[in-house]
Amino acid sequence: MPVSTPAATLLWFRKDLRLDDNHALQAALDRGNPVIPVYIRELEDAGTGPLGAAQAWWLHYSLANLSKALEKLGSRLILRQGAAEKVLRALIEETGADAVHWNRRYDPAGMAIDKEIKAALRADGLQAVSHAGFLLHEPSKVETGAGGPFRVYTPFWRALEKQGDPPPPVDAPKHWHNPTQWPKSERLADWHYLPTKPNWAVEFDSVWTPGETSAHQRLKQFIDRGIRNYKSQRDFPSLPHTSGLSPHLALGEISPARIWHATIGLGDDVGTDDYVHFRKELVWREFSYHLLYHFPNLSSRNWNARFDSFPWKTDSASLTAWQRGETGYPIVDAGMRQLWRHGVMHNRVRMITASFLIKDLMIDWREGEAWFRDTLVDADPASNAASWQWVAGSGADASPFFRIFNPITQGEKFDPEGAYVRKFVPELAKLPNKLIHRPFDAPSDVLTAAGITLGKTYPKPVVDHAKARNLALEAFKHMGGKG
DNA sequence: TTGATTTTTTA
DNA sequence: AAAAAATCA
């Protein structure tokens, strides 16, 4: 490197695959030196957990998208794989960079890695700076009056309300400071993020477009249309009143601050209840990270240790039936098939299907957590673990009683016309509304007329809900300790 | 972010 | 008789 060339800055992209409201990016550009963007495919044994197959699909396109956006600014996205520190050091060596900037992550293993890297680089006289942006507020700055972590959602929400709005988002840069020479990059295709399993994920792109541009389009569409009546309609899986932003958030294609600020100053036609309720959902994500921050084992250990003695069943046939959407309960099967086909499941249905696995089949919530992690495009280590534990009853803010969702009444309540079931379980499409959620109660002539043979064209229920419910209640009662 | 059952209200 | 509200788990 000639002496006259200012030393470059490495901009380390992780779960912040965006140019908009990216504080690390701004800080890197503000130095005025050439900025070299890099994405590192970290080793799985680094402890950051395996990348789910559905999210790998998303990541592939997201990286391609970010790469293109950078190219428009004359920049590039350098791809490397290996242990993060080793890769960064190699790049520093190759480019003569004297600084590394990144946005913080909040999974325990990731935090540990970053802490070590920061200390090691600084010890060598390099600039190593981390920035906020993945959450609305830093978890280290949110605590109860007594100085501990929150265990219940509502007080957590109040505490965040007190903190006020997150900092206003910063727009994407219009110019880049480019180096005269670029380090080598690996090829995205060689990382084999796209699925190899035949006939899976083929419909993902009919529902999703990964990338920052699409994230902003989703947000605009939601603010223009979906958020109206959000509070009353968000629970109906056949209605377009969810934001669809979760997979974009999961990989940081859009910042929560950007979303939060988009809900400020909405017109009168969007009720206060509606946007406040939407913000509450954003804050559930925040609460999940709060829990993970204070309880690093959230995805592997019961948050409430009383559940350690729960008599989980090992039943691979039932687990498979659940995964395939062949339980014989239409709303459960519709949800599981939506997950398989589209890499997503409506929130209400996530609760119903999770409750079914845990309470009706008495299968360990960790089996469900693992399945969702692998098949959801929005798989998030905090939200996924916290939500599964919430449904199990072992998590934070779980009710003092043993909540068991009734798959029939939940279906009838939230999918009254059966539109959702008909879409994902087409073999039941011809059943009348009254029986669409309970084909096992249908008279034989109605089944015949609908072209259904139970046990053949559609499965008989794997368990009787009423009986399964009693067994689960019994097991719950006999758990040791106090609830 | 519930369910089942009992009690009360309304048609 | 059915729907809504209250209650308890």
JSON list of N, CA and C in Angstrom, two decimals, chain A residues 247-318:
[
{"chain": "A", "resi": 247, "resn": "PRO", "atom": "N", "xyz": [-39.33, -11.70, 8.39]},
{"chain": "A", "resi": 247, "resn": "PRO", "atom": "CA", "xyz": [-38.10, -12.22, 7.80]},
{"chain": "A", "resi": 247, "resn": "PRO", "atom": "C", "xyz": [-37.11, -11.11, 7.43]},
{"chain": "A", "resi": 248, "resn": "HIS", "atom": "N", "xyz": [-37.66, -9.95, 7.06]},
{"chain": "A", "resi": 248, "resn": "HIS", "atom": "CA", "xyz": [-36.77, -8.82, 6.75]},
{"chain": "A", "resi": 248, "resn": "HIS", "atom": "C", "xyz": [-36.05, -8.34, 8.02]},
{"chain": "A", "resi": 249, "resn": "LEU", "atom": "N", "xyz": [-36.81, -8.35, 9.13]},
{"chain": "A", "resi": 249, "resn": "LEU", "atom": "CA", "xyz": [-36.20, -7.96, 10.41]},
{"chain": "A", "resi": 249, "resn": "LEU", "atom": "C", "xyz": [-35.16, -8.97, 10.87]},
{"chain": "A", "resi": 250, "resn": "ALA", "atom": "N", "xyz": [-35.46, -10.24, 10.62]},
{"chain": "A", "resi": 250, "resn": "ALA", "atom": "CA", "xyz": [-34.59, -11.31, 11.12]},
{"chain": "A", "resi": 250, "resn": "ALA", "atom": "C", "xyz": [-33.16, -11.16, 10.59]},
{"chain": "A", "resi": 251, "resn": "LEU", "atom": "N", "xyz": [-33.02, -10.73, 9.34]},
{"chain": "A", "resi": 251, "resn": "LEU", "atom": "CA", "xyz": [-31.69, -10.55, 8.78]},
{"chain": "A", "resi": 251, "resn": "LEU", "atom": "C", "xyz": [-31.31, -9.08, 8.68]},
{"chain": "A", "resi": 252, "resn": "GLY", "atom": "N", "xyz": [-32.10, -8.25, 9.32]},
{"chain": "A", "resi": 252, "resn": "GLY", "atom": "CA", "xyz": [-31.74, -6.83, 9.39]},
{"chain": "A", "resi": 252, "resn": "GLY", "atom": "C", "xyz": [-31.84, -6.08, 8.08]},
{"chain": "A", "resi": 253, "resn": "GLU", "atom": "N", "xyz": [-32.74, -6.52, 7.20]},
{"chain": "A", "resi": 253, "resn": "GLU", "atom": "CA", "xyz": [-32.91, -5.78, 5.95]},
{"chain": "A", "resi": 253, "resn": "GLU", "atom": "C", "xyz": [-33.62, -4.45, 6.17]},
{"chain": "A", "resi": 254, "resn": "ILE", "atom": "N", "xyz": [-34.27, -4.36, 7.31]},
{"chain": "A", "resi": 254, "resn": "ILE", "atom": "CA", "xyz": [-34.90, -3.11, 7.71]},
{"chain": "A", "resi": 254, "resn": "ILE", "atom": "C", "xyz": [-34.70, -3.00, 9.22]},
{"chain": "A", "resi": 255, "resn": "SER", "atom": "N", "xyz": [-34.57, -1.79, 9.71]},
{"chain": "A", "resi": 255, "resn": "SER", "atom": "CA", "xyz": [-34.32, -1.64, 11.15]},
{"chain": "A", "resi": 255, "resn": "SER", "atom": "C", "xyz": [-35.64, -1.44, 11.88]},
{"chain": "A", "resi": 256, "resn": "PRO", "atom": "N", "xyz": [-35.72, -1.93, 13.13]},
{"chain": "A", "resi": 256, "resn": "PRO", "atom": "CA", "xyz": [-36.95, -1.72, 13.89]},
{"chain": "A", "resi": 256, "resn": "PRO", "atom": "C", "xyz": [-37.22, -0.23, 14.11]},
{"chain": "A", "resi": 257, "resn": "ALA", "atom": "N", "xyz": [-36.15, 0.57, 14.19]},
{"chain": "A", "resi": 257, "resn": "ALA", "atom": "CA", "xyz": [-36.34, 2.01, 14.37]},
{"chain": "A", "resi": 257, "resn": "ALA", "atom": "C", "xyz": [-37.04, 2.61, 13.14]},
{"chain": "A", "resi": 258, "resn": "ARG", "atom": "N", "xyz": [-36.65, 2.13, 11.96]},
{"chain": "A", "resi": 258, "resn": "ARG", "atom": "CA", "xyz": [-37.29, 2.60, 10.72]},
{"chain": "A", "resi": 258, "resn": "ARG", "atom": "C", "xyz": [-38.79, 2.26, 10.75]},
{"chain": "A", "resi": 259, "resn": "ILE", "atom": "N", "xyz": [-39.10, 1.07, 11.21]},
{"chain": "A", "resi": 259, "resn": "ILE", "atom": "CA", "xyz": [-40.50, 0.64, 11.26]},
{"chain": "A", "resi": 259, "resn": "ILE", "atom": "C", "xyz": [-41.25, 1.47, 12.31]},
{"chain": "A", "resi": 260, "resn": "TRP", "atom": "N", "xyz": [-40.64, 1.60, 13.47]},
{"chain": "A", "resi": 260, "resn": "TRP", "atom": "CA", "xyz": [-41.27, 2.36, 14.55]},
{"chain": "A", "resi": 260, "resn": "TRP", "atom": "C", "xyz": [-41.61, 3.77, 14.08]},
{"chain": "A", "resi": 261, "resn": "HIS", "atom": "N", "xyz": [-40.64, 4.41, 13.45]},
{"chain": "A", "resi": 261, "resn": "HIS", "atom": "CA", "xyz": [-40.86, 5.80, 13.04]},
{"chain": "A", "resi": 261, "resn": "HIS", "atom": "C", "xyz": [-41.91, 5.92, 11.93]},
{"chain": "A", "resi": 262, "resn": "ALA", "atom": "N", "xyz": [-42.08, 4.85, 11.16]},
{"chain": "A", "resi": 262, "resn": "ALA", "atom": "CA", "xyz": [-43.12, 4.88, 10.13]},
{"chain": "A", "resi": 262, "resn": "ALA", "atom": "C", "xyz": [-44.52, 4.89, 10.74]},
{"chain": "A", "resi": 263, "resn": "THR", "atom": "N", "xyz": [-44.62, 4.51, 12.02]},
{"chain": "A", "resi": 263, "resn": "THR", "atom": "CA", "xyz": [-45.94, 4.50, 12.66]},
{"chain": "A", "resi": 263, "resn": "THR", "atom": "C", "xyz": [-46.23, 5.81, 13.38]},
{"chain": "A", "resi": 264, "resn": "ILE", "atom": "N", "xyz": [-45.30, 6.74, 13.31]},
{"chain": "A", "resi": 264, "resn": "ILE", "atom": "CA", "xyz": [-45.53, 8.05, 13.94]},
{"chain": "A", "resi": 264, "resn": "ILE", "atom": "C", "xyz": [-46.28, 8.95, 12.97]},
{"chain": "A", "resi": 265, "resn": "GLY", "atom": "N", "xyz": [-47.32, 9.61, 13.49]},
{"chain": "A", "resi": 265, "resn": "GLY", "atom": "CA", "xyz": [-48.04, 10.59, 12.67]},
{"chain": "A", "resi": 265, "resn": "GLY", "atom": "C", "xyz": [-48.89, 9.99, 11.57]},
{"chain": "A", "resi": 266, "resn": "LEU", "atom": "N", "xyz": [-49.43, 8.81, 11.84]},
{"chain": "A", "resi": 266, "resn": "LEU", "atom": "CA", "xyz": [-50.35, 8.22, 10.86]},
{"chain": "A", "resi": 266, "resn": "LEU", "atom": "C", "xyz": [-51.66, 9.01, 10.85]},
{"chain": "A", "resi": 267, "resn": "GLY", "atom": "N", "xyz": [-52.35, 8.93, 9.76]},
{"chain": "A", "resi": 267, "resn": "GLY", "atom": "CA", "xyz": [-53.62, 9.67, 9.64]},
{"chain": "A", "resi": 267, "resn": "GLY", "atom": "C", "xyz": [-54.67, 9.19, 10.62]},
{"chain": "A", "resi": 268, "resn": "ASP", "atom": "N", "xyz": [-55.75, 9.96, 10.73]},
{"chain": "A", "resi": 268, "resn": "ASP", "atom": "CA", "xyz": [-56.81, 9.64, 11.68]},
{"chain": "A", "resi": 268, "resn": "ASP", "atom": "C", "xyz": [-57.50, 8.32, 11.39]},
{"chain": "A", "resi": 269, "resn": "ASP", "atom": "N", "xyz": [-57.39, 7.89, 10.13]},
{"chain": "A", "resi": 269, "resn": "ASP", "atom": "CA", "xyz": [-58.09, 6.65, 9.76]},
{"chain": "A", "resi": 269, "resn": "ASP", "atom": "C", "xyz": [-57.40, 5.42, 10.34]},
{"chain": "A", "resi": 270, "resn": "VAL", "atom": "N", "xyz": [-56.17, 5.59, 10.83]},
{"chain": "A", "resi": 270, "resn": "VAL", "atom": "CA", "xyz": [-55.54, 4.48, 11.55]},
{"chain": "A", "resi": 270, "resn": "VAL", "atom": "C", "xyz": [-55.72, 4.74, 13.04]},
{"chain": "A", "resi": 271, "resn": "GLY", "atom": "N", "xyz": [-56.53, 3.91, 13.67]},
{"chain": "A", "resi": 271, "resn": "GLY", "atom": "CA", "xyz": [-56.84, 4.12, 15.08]},
{"chain": "A", "resi": 271, "resn": "GLY", "atom": "C", "xyz": [-55.60, 4.03, 15.95]},
{"chain": "A", "resi": 272, "resn": "THR", "atom": "N", "xyz": [-55.63, 4.74, 17.06]},
{"chain": "A", "resi": 272, "resn": "THR", "atom": "CA", "xyz": [-54.52, 4.67, 18.01]},
{"chain": "A", "resi": 272, "resn": "THR", "atom": "C", "xyz": [-54.28, 3.23, 18.44]},
{"chain": "A", "resi": 273, "resn": "ASP", "atom": "N", "xyz": [-55.39, 2.52, 18.71]},
{"chain": "A", "resi": 273, "resn": "ASP", "atom": "CA", "xyz": [-55.28, 1.11, 19.09]},
{"chain": "A", "resi": 273, "resn": "ASP", "atom": "C", "xyz": [-54.49, 0.31, 18.08]},
{"chain": "A", "resi": 274, "resn": "ASP", "atom": "N", "xyz": [-54.70, 0.63, 16.81]},
{"chain": "A", "resi": 274, "resn": "ASP", "atom": "CA", "xyz": [-54.07, -0.16, 15.76]},
{"chain": "A", "resi": 274, "resn": "ASP", "atom": "C", "xyz": [-52.55, 0.01, 15.74]},
{"chain": "A", "resi": 275, "resn": "TYR", "atom": "N", "xyz": [-52.09, 1.26, 15.75]},
{"chain": "A", "resi": 275, "resn": "TYR", "atom": "CA", "xyz": [-50.63, 1.38, 15.65]},
{"chain": "A", "resi": 275, "resn": "TYR", "atom": "C", "xyz": [-49.95, 1.08, 16.98]},
{"chain": "A", "resi": 276, "resn": "VAL", "atom": "N", "xyz": [-50.63, 1.34, 18.08]},
{"chain": "A", "resi": 276, "resn": "VAL", "atom": "CA", "xyz": [-50.04, 0.97, 19.37]},
{"chain": "A", "resi": 276, "resn": "VAL", "atom": "C", "xyz": [-49.92, -0.54, 19.46]},
{"chain": "A", "resi": 277, "resn": "HIS", "atom": "N", "xyz": [-50.95, -1.23, 18.97]},
{"chain": "A", "resi": 277, "resn": "HIS", "atom": "CA", "xyz": [-50.89, -2.69, 19.04]},
{"chain": "A", "resi": 277, "resn": "HIS", "atom": "C", "xyz": [-49.78, -3.24, 18.15]},
{"chain": "A", "resi": 278, "resn": "PHE", "atom": "N", "xyz": [-49.59, -2.63, 17.01]},
{"chain": "A", "resi": 278, "resn": "PHE", "atom": "CA", "xyz": [-48.49, -3.06, 16.14]},
{"chain": "A", "resi": 278, "resn": "PHE", "atom": "C", "xyz": [-47.15, -2.82, 16.82]},
{"chain": "A", "resi": 279, "resn": "ARG", "atom": "N", "xyz": [-47.02, -1.68, 17.46]},
{"chain": "A", "resi": 279, "resn": "ARG", "atom": "CA", "xyz": [-45.78, -1.41, 18.20]},
{"chain": "A", "resi": 279, "resn": "ARG", "atom": "C", "xyz": [-45.56, -2.45, 19.29]},
{"chain": "A", "resi": 280, "resn": "LYS", "atom": "N", "xyz": [-46.66, -2.87, 19.89]},
{"chain": "A", "resi": 280, "resn": "LYS", "atom": "CA", "xyz": [-46.53, -3.89, 20.94]},
{"chain": "A", "resi": 280, "resn": "LYS", "atom": "C", "xyz": [-45.94, -5.17, 20.38]},
{"chain": "A", "resi": 281, "resn": "GLU", "atom": "N", "xyz": [-46.27, -5.48, 19.15]},
{"chain": "A", "resi": 281, "resn": "GLU", "atom": "CA", "xyz": [-45.70, -6.68, 18.53]},
{"chain": "A", "resi": 281, "resn": "GLU", "atom": "C", "xyz": [-44.20, -6.51, 18.31]},
{"chain": "A", "resi": 282, "resn": "LEU", "atom": "N", "xyz": [-43.80, -5.32, 17.86]},
{"chain": "A", "resi": 282, "resn": "LEU", "atom": "CA", "xyz": [-42.37, -5.04, 17.72]},
{"chain": "A", "resi": 282, "resn": "LEU", "atom": "C", "xyz": [-41.68, -5.21, 19.07]},
{"chain": "A", "resi": 283, "resn": "VAL", "atom": "N", "xyz": [-42.40, -4.81, 20.13]},
{"chain": "A", "resi": 283, "resn": "VAL", "atom": "CA", "xyz": [-41.81, -4.86, 21.46]},
{"chain": "A", "resi": 283, "resn": "VAL", "atom": "C", "xyz": [-41.78, -6.30, 22.00]},
{"chain": "A", "resi": 284, "resn": "TRP", "atom": "N", "xyz": [-42.65, -7.17, 21.50]},
{"chain": "A", "resi": 284, "resn": "TRP", "atom": "CA", "xyz": [-42.53, -8.60, 21.85]},
{"chain": "A", "resi": 284, "resn": "TRP", "atom": "C", "xyz": [-41.20, -9.15, 21.35]},
{"chain": "A", "resi": 285, "resn": "ARG", "atom": "N", "xyz": [-40.83, -8.72, 20.16]},
{"chain": "A", "resi": 285, "resn": "ARG", "atom": "CA", "xyz": [-39.51, -9.12, 19.63]},
{"chain": "A", "resi": 285, "resn": "ARG", "atom": "C", "xyz": [-38.42, -8.61, 20.57]},
{"chain": "A", "resi": 286, "resn": "GLU", "atom": "N", "xyz": [-38.60, -7.39, 20.99]},
{"chain": "A", "resi": 286, "resn": "GLU", "atom": "CA", "xyz": [-37.65, -6.76, 21.91]},
{"chain": "A", "resi": 286, "resn": "GLU", "atom": "C", "xyz": [-37.58, -7.52, 23.25]},
{"chain": "A", "resi": 287, "resn": "PHE", "atom": "N", "xyz": [-38.76, -7.90, 23.73]},
{"chain": "A", "resi": 287, "resn": "PHE", "atom": "CA", "xyz": [-38.87, -8.64, 24.99]},
{"chain": "A", "resi": 287, "resn": "PHE", "atom": "C", "xyz": [-38.16, -10.00, 24.87]},
{"chain": "A", "resi": 288, "resn": "SER", "atom": "N", "xyz": [-38.31, -10.63, 23.73]},
{"chain": "A", "resi": 288, "resn": "SER", "atom": "CA", "xyz": [-37.63, -11.91, 23.50]},
{"chain": "A", "resi": 288, "resn": "SER", "atom": "C", "xyz": [-36.12, -11.76, 23.61]},
{"chain": "A", "resi": 289, "resn": "TYR", "atom": "N", "xyz": [-35.60, -10.70, 23.03]},
{"chain": "A", "resi": 289, "resn": "TYR", "atom": "CA", "xyz": [-34.16, -10.47, 23.12]},
{"chain": "A", "resi": 289, "resn": "TYR", "atom": "C", "xyz": [-33.73, -10.11, 24.54]},
{"chain": "A", "resi": 290, "resn": "HIS", "atom": "N", "xyz": [-34.63, -9.42, 25.24]},
{"chain": "A", "resi": 290, "resn": "HIS", "atom": "CA", "xyz": [-34.38, -9.11, 26.64]},
{"chain": "A", "resi": 290, "resn": "HIS", "atom": "C", "xyz": [-34.21, -10.42, 27.43]},
{"chain": "A", "resi": 291, "resn": "LEU", "atom": "N", "xyz": [-35.12, -11.37, 27.17]},
{"chain": "A", "resi": 291, "resn": "LEU", "atom": "CA", "xyz": [-35.05, -12.65, 27.86]},
{"chain": "A", "resi": 291, "resn": "LEU", "atom": "C", "xyz": [-33.79, -13.42, 27.49]},
{"chain": "A", "resi": 292, "resn": "LEU", "atom": "N", "xyz": [-33.49, -13.45, 26.20]},
{"chain": "A", "resi": 292, "resn": "LEU", "atom": "CA", "xyz": [-32.31, -14.17, 25.73]},
{"chain": "A", "resi": 292, "resn": "LEU", "atom": "C", "xyz": [-31.03, -13.55, 26.31]},
{"chain": "A", "resi": 293, "resn": "TYR", "atom": "N", "xyz": [-31.04, -12.23, 26.40]},
{"chain": "A", "resi": 293, "resn": "TYR", "atom": "CA", "xyz": [-29.88, -11.51, 26.94]},
{"chain": "A", "resi": 293, "resn": "TYR", "atom": "C", "xyz": [-29.60, -11.93, 28.38]},
{"chain": "A", "resi": 294, "resn": "HIS", "atom": "N", "xyz": [-30.68, -12.08, 29.13]},
{"chain": "A", "resi": 294, "resn": "HIS", "atom": "CA", "xyz": [-30.52, -12.41, 30.55]},
{"chain": "A", "resi": 294, "resn": "HIS", "atom": "C", "xyz": [-30.54, -13.92, 30.82]},
{"chain": "A", "resi": 295, "resn": "PHE", "atom": "N", "xyz": [-30.95, -14.68, 29.82]},
{"chain": "A", "resi": 295, "resn": "PHE", "atom": "CA", "xyz": [-31.05, -16.13, 29.99]},
{"chain": "A", "resi": 295, "resn": "PHE", "atom": "C", "xyz": [-30.54, -16.78, 28.71]},
{"chain": "A", "resi": 296, "resn": "PRO", "atom": "N", "xyz": [-29.21, -16.87, 28.57]},
{"chain": "A", "resi": 296, "resn": "PRO", "atom": "CA", "xyz": [-28.60, -17.31, 27.30]},
{"chain": "A", "resi": 296, "resn": "PRO", "atom": "C", "xyz": [-29.03, -18.70, 26.85]},
{"chain": "A", "resi": 297, "resn": "ASN", "atom": "N", "xyz": [-29.54, -19.51, 27.77]},
{"chain": "A", "resi": 297, "resn": "ASN", "atom": "CA", "xyz": [-29.95, -20.87, 27.40]},
{"chain": "A", "resi": 297, "resn": "ASN", "atom": "C", "xyz": [-31.40, -20.96, 26.94]},
{"chain": "A", "resi": 298, "resn": "LEU", "atom": "N", "xyz": [-31.98, -19.82, 26.61]},
{"chain": "A", "resi": 298, "resn": "LEU", "atom": "CA", "xyz": [-33.42, -19.78, 26.34]},
{"chain": "A", "resi": 298, "resn": "LEU", "atom": "C", "xyz": [-33.91, -20.83, 25.33]},
{"chain": "A", "resi": 299, "resn": "SER", "atom": "N", "xyz": [-33.07, -21.18, 24.36]},
{"chain": "A", "resi": 299, "resn": "SER", "atom": "CA", "xyz": [-33.55, -22.13, 23.34]},
{"chain": "A", "resi": 299, "resn": "SER", "atom": "C", "xyz": [-33.32, -23.58, 23.75]},
{"chain": "A", "resi": 300, "resn": "SER", "atom": "N", "xyz": [-32.62, -23.81, 24.84]},
{"chain": "A", "resi": 300, "resn": "SER", "atom": "CA", "xyz": [-32.34, -25.20, 25.21]},
{"chain": "A", "resi": 300, "resn": "SER", "atom": "C", "xyz": [-32.85, -25.58, 26.60]},
{"chain": "A", "resi": 301, "resn": "ARG", "atom": "N", "xyz": [-33.04, -24.60, 27.47]},
{"chain": "A", "resi": 301, "resn": "ARG", "atom": "CA", "xyz": [-33.45, -24.93, 28.84]},
{"chain": "A", "resi": 301, "resn": "ARG", "atom": "C", "xyz": [-34.78, -24.29, 29.18]},
{"chain": "A", "resi": 302, "resn": "ASN", "atom": "N", "xyz": [-35.57, -24.97, 30.01]},
{"chain": "A", "resi": 302, "resn": "ASN", "atom": "CA", "xyz": [-36.80, -24.36, 30.49]},
{"chain": "A", "resi": 302, "resn": "ASN", "atom": "C", "xyz": [-36.48, -23.11, 31.29]},
{"chain": "A", "resi": 303, "resn": "TRP", "atom": "N", "xyz": [-37.11, -22.02, 30.91]},
{"chain": "A", "resi": 303, "resn": "TRP", "atom": "CA", "xyz": [-36.92, -20.76, 31.64]},
{"chain": "A", "resi": 303, "resn": "TRP", "atom": "C", "xyz": [-37.42, -20.94, 33.08]},
{"chain": "A", "resi": 304, "resn": "ASN", "atom": "N", "xyz": [-38.55, -21.65, 33.18]},
{"chain": "A", "resi": 304, "resn": "ASN", "atom": "CA", "xyz": [-39.07, -22.05, 34.49]},
{"chain": "A", "resi": 304, "resn": "ASN", "atom": "C", "xyz": [-38.66, -23.51, 34.73]},
{"chain": "A", "resi": 305, "resn": "ALA", "atom": "N", "xyz": [-37.71, -23.69, 35.63]},
{"chain": "A", "resi": 305, "resn": "ALA", "atom": "CA", "xyz": [-37.11, -25.01, 35.82]},
{"chain": "A", "resi": 305, "resn": "ALA", "atom": "C", "xyz": [-38.11, -26.06, 36.30]},
{"chain": "A", "resi": 306, "resn": "ARG", "atom": "N", "xyz": [-39.26, -25.61, 36.75]},
{"chain": "A", "resi": 306, "resn": "ARG", "atom": "CA", "xyz": [-40.28, -26.56, 37.18]},
{"chain": "A", "resi": 306, "resn": "ARG", "atom": "C", "xyz": [-40.64, -27.52, 36.06]},
{"chain": "A", "resi": 307, "resn": "PHE", "atom": "N", "xyz": [-40.50, -27.06, 34.82]},
{"chain": "A", "resi": 307, "resn": "PHE", "atom": "CA", "xyz": [-40.86, -27.90, 33.68]},
{"chain": "A", "resi": 307, "resn": "PHE", "atom": "C", "xyz": [-39.82, -28.97, 33.38]},
{"chain": "A", "resi": 308, "resn": "ASP", "atom": "N", "xyz": [-38.70, -28.95, 34.08]},
{"chain": "A", "resi": 308, "resn": "ASP", "atom": "CA", "xyz": [-37.67, -29.95, 33.83]},
{"chain": "A", "resi": 308, "resn": "ASP", "atom": "C", "xyz": [-38.19, -31.36, 34.09]},
{"chain": "A", "resi": 309, "resn": "SER", "atom": "N", "xyz": [-39.23, -31.47, 34.92]},
{"chain": "A", "resi": 309, "resn": "SER", "atom": "CA", "xyz": [-39.73, -32.81, 35.24]},
{"chain": "A", "resi": 309, "resn": "SER", "atom": "C", "xyz": [-40.99, -33.17, 34.42]},
{"chain": "A", "resi": 310, "resn": "PHE", "atom": "N", "xyz": [-41.31, -32.33, 33.43]},
{"chain": "A", "resi": 310, "resn": "PHE", "atom": "CA", "xyz": [-42.51, -32.65, 32.63]},
{"chain": "A", "resi": 310, "resn": "PHE", "atom": "C", "xyz": [-42.27, -33.93, 31.83]},
{"chain": "A", "resi": 311, "resn": "PRO", "atom": "N", "xyz": [-43.23, -34.86, 31.87]},
{"chain": "A", "resi": 311, "resn": "PRO", "atom": "CA", "xyz": [-43.02, -36.16, 31.20]},
{"chain": "A", "resi": 311, "resn": "PRO", "atom": "C", "xyz": [-43.26, -36.13, 29.69]},
{"chain": "A", "resi": 312, "resn": "TRP", "atom": "N", "xyz": [-42.31, -35.55, 28.97]},
{"chain": "A", "resi": 312, "resn": "TRP", "atom": "CA", "xyz": [-42.45, -35.49, 27.52]},
{"chain": "A", "resi": 312, "resn": "TRP", "atom": "C", "xyz": [-42.48, -36.89, 26.92]},
{"chain": "A", "resi": 313, "resn": "LYS", "atom": "N", "xyz": [-43.20, -37.00, 25.81]},
{"chain": "A", "resi": 313, "resn": "LYS", "atom": "CA", "xyz": [-43.26, -38.29, 25.12]},
{"chain": "A", "resi": 313, "resn": "LYS", "atom": "C", "xyz": [-42.27, -38.32, 23.97]},
{"chain": "A", "resi": 314, "resn": "THR", "atom": "N", "xyz": [-41.73, -39.49, 23.69]},
{"chain": "A", "resi": 314, "resn": "THR", "atom": "CA", "xyz": [-40.95, -39.67, 22.47]},
{"chain": "A", "resi": 314, "resn": "THR", "atom": "C", "xyz": [-41.85, -40.42, 21.50]},
{"chain": "A", "resi": 315, "resn": "ASP", "atom": "N", "xyz": [-42.25, -39.74, 20.45]},
{"chain": "A", "resi": 315, "resn": "ASP", "atom": "CA", "xyz": [-43.23, -40.33, 19.55]},
{"chain": "A", "resi": 315, "resn": "ASP", "atom": "C", "xyz": [-42.95, -39.79, 18.15]},
{"chain": "A", "resi": 316, "resn": "SER", "atom": "N", "xyz": [-42.07, -40.50, 17.45]},
{"chain": "A", "resi": 316, "resn": "SER", "atom": "CA", "xyz": [-41.62, -39.94, 16.17]},
{"chain": "A", "resi": 316, "resn": "SER", "atom": "C", "xyz": [-42.74, -39.95, 15.13]},
{"chain": "A", "resi": 317, "resn": "ALA", "atom": "N", "xyz": [-43.67, -40.90, 15.26]},
{"chain": "A", "resi": 317, "resn": "ALA", "atom": "CA", "xyz": [-44.76, -40.94, 14.27]},
{"chain": "A", "resi": 317, "resn": "ALA", "atom": "C", "xyz": [-45.65, -39.70, 14.40]},
{"chain": "A", "resi": 318, "resn": "SER", "atom": "N", "xyz": [-45.96, -39.34, 15.64]},
{"chain": "A", "resi": 318, "resn": "SER", "atom": "CA", "xyz": [-46.78, -38.14, 15.86]},
{"chain": "A", "resi": 318, "resn": "SER", "atom": "C", "xyz": [-46.04, -36.88, 15.45]}
]
